[in-house]
Amino acid sequence: MADPKDDTPLTADTPIPVGPWRAMPTSMLSSGGEEVMATHRTLELRPLGGKLPADLDGHVFIAGSIATPGRPAFSGEGTVYRLDLGDGKVALKQAVFRPPCFLLDHALQATGHHGMLGFHDLGLTRLSPLLGVRTVLSNSPVALRDRMIITTDAGRPWEFDPISLELVTPIGKTDEWIGAIPAPWVFPLHLASAHPAEDPRTGEFFTANYVNPGAGQAGLTHLIRWHHRAHLEHFQLIDDNGDPVVIAQCIHQLAVTRNHVILQDSAFVVEMGQMALDAAALLLPGIPVRELFGDNQMEAQRPTTVLYLVARSDLRPRSGGPASEPTPVRCIRVEIPGESVHFFAQYDDDEKLEIIIPHTPTLDVSEWVHEGELMLDGSRASEDITGMQVPCALTQGTLAVHTIDPRTGELLAARLTRSDETWGLALGTHAPPVNGRIETIYFNTSGFAPELVPQRILKTYHDRVDAALMPIKTGKAPRLLAFEVATSTLTSYLCPRGWSMLSPTFVPRRGGPGGPHDGYLLCLAHAADSVPRPHDTSGEEVWIFDAADITAGPLCRLGHPELDFAFTVHSTWVPELRPSPRDYRVRIFEDLDLNQVTRRSFGQLAFWDLFSAAVSAAMQHDKINRLIIDEVLPQFPGEPNQSVPRDSDET
């Protein structure tokens, strides 16, 4: 796929340095909190080996999180990297996403305020007893038809400007979402989907808003549609018995086909009971909450994949209701053996629905490594891996192509591919679909690293695995895979000793005819500490593969002595940068109106002056108002400096 006018072979002429043994890199946790408040960062990457393809073009966006030592990686501050490709070079620009809760959190940290107003780490989140739950925008950059958004599982998606990398607006007002915990917070916990979906044919955008049962809540599941940049439309999912659908785990992903919206109850356990205990212990520091109510043990994921199919014909134009009065819509439940976090759906489903699922049994990414705990290889977890999400499953993964009757939910057929190559299935990417069909999916894998898997994971899932089959002594090296959907053919590239890859991204070849292999795979490569580092590399690099033959290894390696990636996850490619149209906007000062927070939480009681004043005093609204005015509004252009009504606790 070289420039036809340039016959110089694209080969990695400089050997990739390797370590003395297999080792999983921990460098993705090396970006510490000192970078969070820094200004935008730019670097021009330098060739380390091979030659940059002349027809490599466009822009790659990669999301990640910057975690301070010991903090779970998924709960770190949201960051985005933009790689600008073209003109024979690759430039990197990085920014940190700073929603209002971020600004208040860091303002409180700067003043040393760690009491009831301050935010505290609670498992995979940060919580302030008086302000609410942090939104960490770190999962997926999504390119819509006319704008770009950044998503998370625990918060509203936000639009950001692709050029400046600055946040523009949340999608939907706070009142257009339902909080998962009934508390009078400025920042409610909104459970959403990290992988919403847009139909490029119609421009309809779909996501989810749900509440898990527990913590005094019965649970609910809403499908949200956002169209013509108007108000959010809510549809409440109803099962065949006429009962509301309740999500047991989380809706990490949605997909849109010609005739359906598909929601996945993904293998990521949201332990609401544990979160409630953590919050109670924070609110009542002098009371032995865990001893009184019991300390929940680690909860295993359901060993199946559950999908909900919603017929788009039932989602009539402008028929959705507000969050408080959603329109009921029937859905079909499909249950498939083997858990999973992600899936891919073919767009054409007139006769049958084809779903491609990377099944990842026992891969529990809701868990992270705790310092000093016992690992599978007999070692104790050191400080440098504390907070890392558990990266490996206890068994091989399975790449499956499932055929489903969309009218009944019946499973018609399944093709399963499982081998040594499918240990640690991770993230997938593919070329733009040809005639609506995905033909080849590329995956990175984590292999199997027993030194990074706590023994408590095996204890929890012991009845689902044969421990004798786990390669604890040797482990399994990470790979890059190419999976052909039509034939289930699998090819792979084995990472050199001490290397691992994250965030694979398909980049179409400029000027090419298109197709599943007509382009390049861009991956972020990390080296373990045992890998030698020449002077021109930090051990964190960008590797570019020919999508037509990943087995040949990287065509080109790029790096910089100062390159230091955070823990990255999903990514996307766009052909050009277009500024935000800024034709949709949630007014931040209205969204943070504390009078509205009180009314939302207490209804008619909020209109009783004495009650409202008591709430204002108890929740320290006067201090919060001043923080919003001083720390938040100046960061969002166009917001008035004194627009938040100032409550008084003197009533």
XYZ file of C-alpha atoms in Angstrom, residues 33-511:
479
model
C -1.782 13.504 38.120
C 0.881 16.155 37.530
C -0.280 16.393 33.891
C -3.963 16.906 34.627
C -3.917 20.693 35.025
C -1.307 21.265 32.327
C -2.116 23.059 29.090
C -2.563 21.172 25.828
C 0.479 19.158 24.819
C 1.866 18.718 21.307
C 4.653 16.508 19.960
C 5.901 15.638 16.488
C 6.645 11.919 16.486
C 9.884 10.669 15.015
C 10.440 7.557 12.871
C 12.106 4.780 14.879
C 12.053 2.097 12.208
C 10.570 1.494 8.776
C 9.003 4.140 6.597
C 5.808 6.111 7.033
C 3.334 5.224 4.240
C 2.811 8.146 1.895
C -0.937 7.486 1.671
C -1.518 7.584 5.443
C -3.927 10.441 6.049
C -6.586 11.837 8.363
C -6.851 12.113 12.127
C -7.060 9.508 14.885
C -8.690 10.303 18.231
C -7.865 8.063 21.208
C -9.516 8.323 24.636
C -7.905 7.416 27.924
C -7.646 8.188 31.599
C -4.832 9.598 33.711
C -4.853 7.915 37.102
C -2.841 8.982 40.104
C -0.931 6.126 41.829
C -3.227 3.574 43.433
C -6.378 4.958 41.844
C -8.251 2.554 39.507
C -7.243 3.321 35.932
C -10.835 3.649 34.716
C -11.525 6.362 37.302
C -8.623 8.591 36.246
C -9.124 11.942 34.566
C -10.383 11.788 30.987
C -7.874 12.646 28.298
C -7.830 12.559 24.510
C -4.968 12.194 22.037
C -5.274 13.370 18.460
C -2.809 12.004 15.936
C -2.654 14.136 12.784
C -1.505 12.047 9.814
C -0.266 13.387 6.500
C 2.468 15.299 4.689
C 4.935 12.591 5.644
C 4.644 13.130 9.391
C 2.574 12.339 12.457
C 1.871 15.012 15.069
C 0.264 14.374 18.440
C -1.925 16.734 20.425
C -3.251 15.884 23.905
C -5.882 17.543 26.073
C -7.644 16.761 29.345
C -11.436 16.974 29.408
C -12.620 19.281 32.192
C -16.375 19.170 32.807
C -17.805 21.252 35.689
C -17.390 18.456 38.248
C -13.692 18.229 37.325
C -13.270 21.964 37.894
C -14.940 21.872 41.307
C -13.035 18.747 42.358
C -9.653 20.292 41.579
C -10.607 23.655 43.050
C -11.491 21.904 46.299
C -8.244 19.919 46.218
C -6.284 23.138 45.754
C -7.854 24.585 48.902
C -7.270 21.398 50.883
C -11.006 20.888 51.346
C -11.507 17.165 51.963
C -14.621 17.174 54.130
C -18.238 16.608 53.121
C -17.846 18.978 50.176
C -14.692 17.365 48.815
C -14.559 14.418 46.412
C -13.240 11.046 47.584
C -12.221 7.898 45.702
C -14.900 5.212 45.975
C -13.989 2.199 43.877
C -14.400 3.081 40.219
C -15.748 6.549 40.927
C -15.132 9.718 42.911
C -17.924 11.006 45.104
C -18.631 14.108 47.134
C -21.331 13.617 49.803
C -22.707 17.081 49.009
C -21.906 17.547 45.312
C -22.400 14.081 43.838
C -20.467 11.860 41.437
C -17.626 12.772 39.090
C -18.064 12.314 35.334
C -14.846 10.973 33.815
C -14.908 11.431 30.028
C -12.439 8.739 29.090
C -14.018 5.891 27.121
C -14.879 6.571 23.482
C -14.491 9.463 21.057
C -17.408 9.115 18.628
C -17.650 10.851 15.251
C -21.243 11.740 14.410
C -22.373 13.164 11.081
C -21.936 16.768 12.183
C -19.947 16.769 15.444
C -17.777 14.711 17.783
C -18.631 13.503 21.266
C -16.779 11.835 24.113
C -18.526 9.219 26.232
C -18.418 7.380 29.529
C -20.483 4.693 31.257
C -21.200 6.964 34.232
C -22.270 10.316 32.880
C -23.807 12.189 29.992
C -21.879 12.276 26.722
C -20.300 15.622 25.894
C -19.652 17.269 22.574
C -16.085 18.481 22.073
C -14.450 20.556 19.392
C -12.160 18.336 17.251
C -9.779 21.210 16.562
C -9.362 22.822 19.981
C -10.169 19.583 21.903
C -12.234 21.657 24.337
C -15.622 20.625 25.693
C -18.598 22.358 24.105
C -21.739 21.063 25.817
C -23.256 18.029 27.495
C -25.864 16.156 25.474
C -29.133 16.737 27.291
C -29.865 18.840 30.347
C -29.508 17.235 33.753
C -33.317 17.143 33.987
C -33.417 15.136 30.754
C -31.628 12.265 32.499
C -32.564 10.089 35.475
C -30.070 9.708 38.305
C -29.179 6.247 39.580
C -28.986 7.342 43.234
C -31.831 9.393 44.793
C -29.800 12.244 46.269
C -30.034 16.072 46.024
C -26.785 16.383 44.102
C -25.549 18.982 41.653
C -23.806 16.110 39.851
C -26.138 13.082 39.823
C -24.901 9.647 38.808
C -26.216 9.126 35.280
C -25.692 5.587 33.990
C -25.389 5.731 30.218
C -23.777 3.820 27.359
C -20.110 4.313 26.528
C -20.890 3.189 22.962
C -23.961 5.038 21.717
C -24.933 4.643 18.078
C -25.971 6.903 15.229
C -27.633 5.838 12.001
C -25.728 7.849 9.383
C -28.635 7.314 6.996
C -31.207 9.102 9.175
C -29.063 11.057 11.643
C -30.855 9.504 14.623
C -28.601 9.161 17.664
C -29.345 6.523 20.302
C -28.005 5.975 23.785
C -29.313 4.579 27.082
C -30.201 5.839 30.540
C -30.821 3.152 33.141
C -30.918 2.491 36.859
C -29.754 -0.801 38.343
C -31.907 -2.319 41.070
C -30.543 -1.701 44.541
C -29.869 1.208 46.886
C -33.622 1.649 47.294
C -34.319 1.689 43.547
C -36.431 -0.832 41.608
C -34.474 -0.279 38.401
C -35.468 1.013 34.968
C -34.163 1.039 31.398
C -34.692 3.883 28.931
C -33.627 4.066 25.311
C -32.846 7.686 24.412
C -33.167 9.146 20.929
C -31.651 12.505 19.994
C -32.702 13.753 16.570
C -32.552 17.133 14.817
C -30.647 18.342 17.909
C -33.918 18.748 19.814
C -34.889 17.502 23.282
C -33.998 13.961 24.302
C -36.768 11.419 23.712
C -37.144 8.617 26.278
C -38.556 5.152 25.576
C -39.018 2.691 28.441
C -38.145 -0.882 27.518
C -40.924 -3.385 28.229
C -40.491 -7.174 28.022
C -42.884 -9.802 26.647
C -44.706 -9.967 29.970
C -45.392 -6.255 29.973
C -42.864 -5.609 32.751
C -40.142 -2.955 32.671
C -36.751 -4.295 31.620
C -34.144 -4.163 34.388
C -30.428 -4.224 33.598
C -28.436 -6.600 35.796
C -24.990 -5.276 34.832
C -24.556 -2.309 32.484
C -25.413 -1.124 28.983
C -21.888 -0.585 27.784
C -22.838 -0.691 24.105
C -25.656 -0.113 21.631
C -25.815 -0.782 17.895
C -28.170 0.358 15.152
C -29.300 -1.766 12.218
C -31.743 -0.947 9.460
C -34.667 -2.213 11.530
C -33.519 -2.386 15.148
C -31.736 -0.701 17.992
C -29.789 -3.290 19.993
C -28.819 -2.807 23.638
C -26.362 -5.108 25.386
C -26.457 -5.977 29.100
C -22.666 -6.064 29.166
C -20.266 -8.032 31.362
C -19.349 -5.155 33.634
C -20.940 -5.409 37.058
C -22.174 -2.141 38.582
C -22.226 -3.072 42.264
C -24.790 -0.571 43.535
C -24.934 -2.212 46.976
C -21.181 -1.833 47.393
C -21.350 1.772 46.192
C -24.116 2.517 48.704
C -22.006 1.023 51.514
C -18.993 3.067 50.431
C -21.080 6.237 50.367
C -22.612 5.466 53.778
C -19.171 4.873 55.290
C -18.072 8.247 53.895
C -21.145 10.052 55.235
C -20.958 8.342 58.640
C -17.232 8.157 59.444
C -17.738 7.297 63.099
C -20.151 4.396 62.514
C -18.971 0.856 61.562
C -21.209 0.692 58.485
C -19.606 -2.414 57.003
C -19.812 -4.342 60.244
C -23.465 -3.377 60.698
C -24.680 -4.060 57.174
C -22.107 -6.524 55.899
C -19.344 -6.009 53.361
C -20.351 -7.268 49.924
C -17.975 -9.740 48.347
C -16.847 -9.491 44.732
C -19.786 -10.262 42.447
C -19.293 -12.544 39.453
C -20.569 -11.549 36.037
C -23.421 -13.407 34.424
C -21.949 -16.152 32.156
C -24.146 -15.163 29.200
C -24.661 -12.238 26.833
C -28.097 -10.622 26.896
C -29.280 -8.413 24.043
C -32.494 -6.414 23.782
C -33.879 -5.783 20.283
C -36.106 -2.749 19.814
C -37.938 -2.448 16.479
C -37.288 0.976 14.985
C -40.766 0.909 13.460
C -42.074 1.288 17.044
C -40.017 4.448 17.528
C -42.259 6.802 15.586
C -40.933 10.322 14.887
C -41.137 12.587 17.942
C -43.019 9.887 19.886
C -40.621 9.658 22.819
C -41.555 11.251 26.118
C -39.531 13.176 28.694
C -37.448 11.327 31.280
C -40.296 11.465 33.792
C -42.887 10.136 31.323
C -41.134 7.779 28.898
C -43.006 6.145 26.048
C -43.235 2.364 26.590
C -41.770 0.248 23.803
C -41.673 -3.540 23.543
C -38.349 -5.308 23.098
C -37.211 -8.870 22.412
C -34.721 -10.442 24.790
C -31.957 -12.630 23.344
C -29.627 -14.624 25.595
C -26.435 -16.161 24.221
C -23.975 -18.410 26.106
C -20.729 -16.679 27.026
C -20.305 -13.185 28.487
C -19.058 -10.217 26.522
C -18.489 -6.471 26.775
C -18.647 -5.501 23.086
C -20.350 -6.655 19.893
C -20.706 -5.751 16.216
C -23.941 -5.884 14.201
C -24.416 -6.054 10.429
C -26.659 -3.217 9.293
C -28.900 -5.210 6.953
C -31.281 -7.285 9.087
C -34.381 -7.604 6.867
C -34.264 -11.413 6.925
C -31.789 -12.251 9.665
C -29.639 -10.460 12.191
C -25.912 -11.225 12.222
C -24.008 -10.345 15.394
C -20.243 -10.722 15.848
C -19.282 -11.076 19.509
C -15.819 -11.352 21.076
C -16.834 -13.525 24.043
C -14.511 -12.971 26.992
C -15.403 -15.484 29.732
C -14.114 -14.459 33.201
C -12.618 -11.177 31.918
C -13.748 -8.874 34.726
C -12.729 -5.324 33.878
C -14.832 -3.975 36.746
C -12.043 -5.191 39.053
C -8.605 -3.672 39.599
C -5.382 -4.671 41.333
C -5.023 -3.801 45.026
C -1.571 -3.246 46.487
C -0.151 -6.267 48.285
C -2.781 -8.780 47.217
C -1.772 -12.274 46.124
C -1.530 -12.813 42.374
C -1.918 -15.988 40.303
C 1.844 -16.470 39.938
C 2.301 -16.358 43.722
C 3.698 -12.824 43.826
C 2.316 -9.869 45.733
C 0.948 -6.883 43.818
C 3.516 -4.098 43.862
C 2.802 -0.395 43.948
C 3.518 0.053 40.236
C 0.558 -2.137 39.195
C -1.858 -0.975 41.882
C -4.987 0.420 40.255
C -4.525 -1.454 36.950
C -7.759 -2.938 35.632
C -7.428 -6.727 35.593
C -6.315 -7.153 31.949
C -6.673 -10.895 31.384
C -9.338 -13.580 31.433
C -8.776 -16.992 33.009
C -9.702 -18.845 29.808
C -9.371 -18.371 26.062
C -11.786 -15.982 24.433
C -14.134 -16.957 21.618
C -14.850 -15.033 18.413
C -18.427 -15.858 17.492
C -20.707 -15.060 14.559
C -24.319 -15.483 15.701
C -27.324 -15.520 13.384
C -30.595 -14.468 15.014
C -34.204 -14.301 13.840
C -34.956 -10.635 14.671
C -38.704 -11.261 14.793
C -38.520 -13.889 17.539
C -35.022 -13.634 19.021
C -34.349 -17.281 18.180
C -30.696 -18.250 17.725
C -30.476 -19.785 14.252
C -26.755 -20.536 13.988
C -23.371 -19.834 15.530
C -19.782 -20.133 14.302
C -17.222 -20.177 17.095
C -13.457 -19.608 16.806
C -11.248 -20.290 19.790
C -7.525 -20.977 19.982
C -4.271 -19.961 21.674
C -4.508 -16.748 19.665
C -7.714 -15.665 21.447
C -6.321 -15.377 24.977
C -7.221 -11.927 26.307
C -9.498 -10.626 23.540
C -9.678 -6.869 23.926
C -10.743 -4.011 21.620
C -11.847 -4.258 18.001
C -11.755 -2.002 14.944
C -12.748 -2.381 11.313
C -12.815 -0.590 7.983
C -15.858 1.482 7.032
C -18.497 -1.142 6.102
C -18.919 -1.973 2.418
C -22.630 -1.987 1.521
C -23.399 -2.011 5.222
C -21.362 -5.149 5.957
C -18.401 -5.522 8.279
C -16.023 -8.008 6.635
C -12.855 -7.989 8.760
C -12.444 -7.064 12.429
C -9.036 -6.436 13.974
C -8.489 -7.032 17.696
C -5.671 -6.448 20.125
C -5.294 -9.005 22.900
C -3.717 -8.926 26.337
C -2.656 -12.580 26.212
C -2.373 -14.059 29.693
C -0.263 -12.420 32.394
C -0.635 -14.331 35.700
C 1.418 -11.676 37.507
C -1.393 -9.170 36.850
C -4.400 -11.306 37.842
C -5.350 -11.473 41.550
C -6.111 -14.868 43.033
C -9.489 -13.540 44.198
C -10.549 -13.484 40.526
C -9.933 -17.232 40.300
C -11.734 -17.733 43.604
C -14.791 -15.922 42.263
C -14.854 -17.755 38.926
C -13.439 -21.129 40.021
C -16.537 -23.031 38.893
C -16.169 -21.718 35.306
C -12.523 -22.566 34.637
C -10.121 -25.487 34.783
C -7.171 -24.036 36.656
C -4.932 -26.816 35.328
C -5.322 -25.381 31.798
C -4.138 -21.906 32.728
C -0.552 -21.270 31.504
C 0.536 -19.813 34.840
C 4.205 -20.714 34.406
C 4.637 -19.394 30.868
C 1.811 -16.930 30.306
C 0.715 -15.929 26.818
C 2.094 -12.983 24.865
C -0.294 -10.310 23.501
C -1.240 -10.316 19.824
C -2.881 -8.340 17.052
C -5.609 -10.356 15.278
C -7.422 -10.146 11.945
C -10.762 -11.993 11.930
C -12.561 -12.631 8.632
C -16.281 -12.609 9.418
C -17.506 -14.649 6.433
C -15.095 -17.560 6.961
C -13.995 -17.166 10.612
C -10.397 -17.257 9.374
C -7.986 -15.875 11.958
C -4.470 -14.534 11.430
C -2.278 -12.816 13.988
C 0.899 -10.963 14.827
C 2.646 -12.017 18.036
C 3.998 -9.086 20.026
C 7.756 -9.136 20.656
C 8.850 -10.078 24.180
C 7.945 -7.353 26.635
C 5.563 -5.483 24.315
C 1.802 -5.019 24.303
C -0.557 -2.960 22.146
C -3.649 -0.905 22.952
C -6.325 1.059 21.081
C -6.156 -0.412 17.537
C -7.587 1.920 14.887
C -8.304 1.261 11.209
C -7.099 4.088 8.958
C -8.340 3.919 5.340
C -5.729 4.405 2.660
C -5.964 7.801 0.987
C -7.153 7.461 -2.590
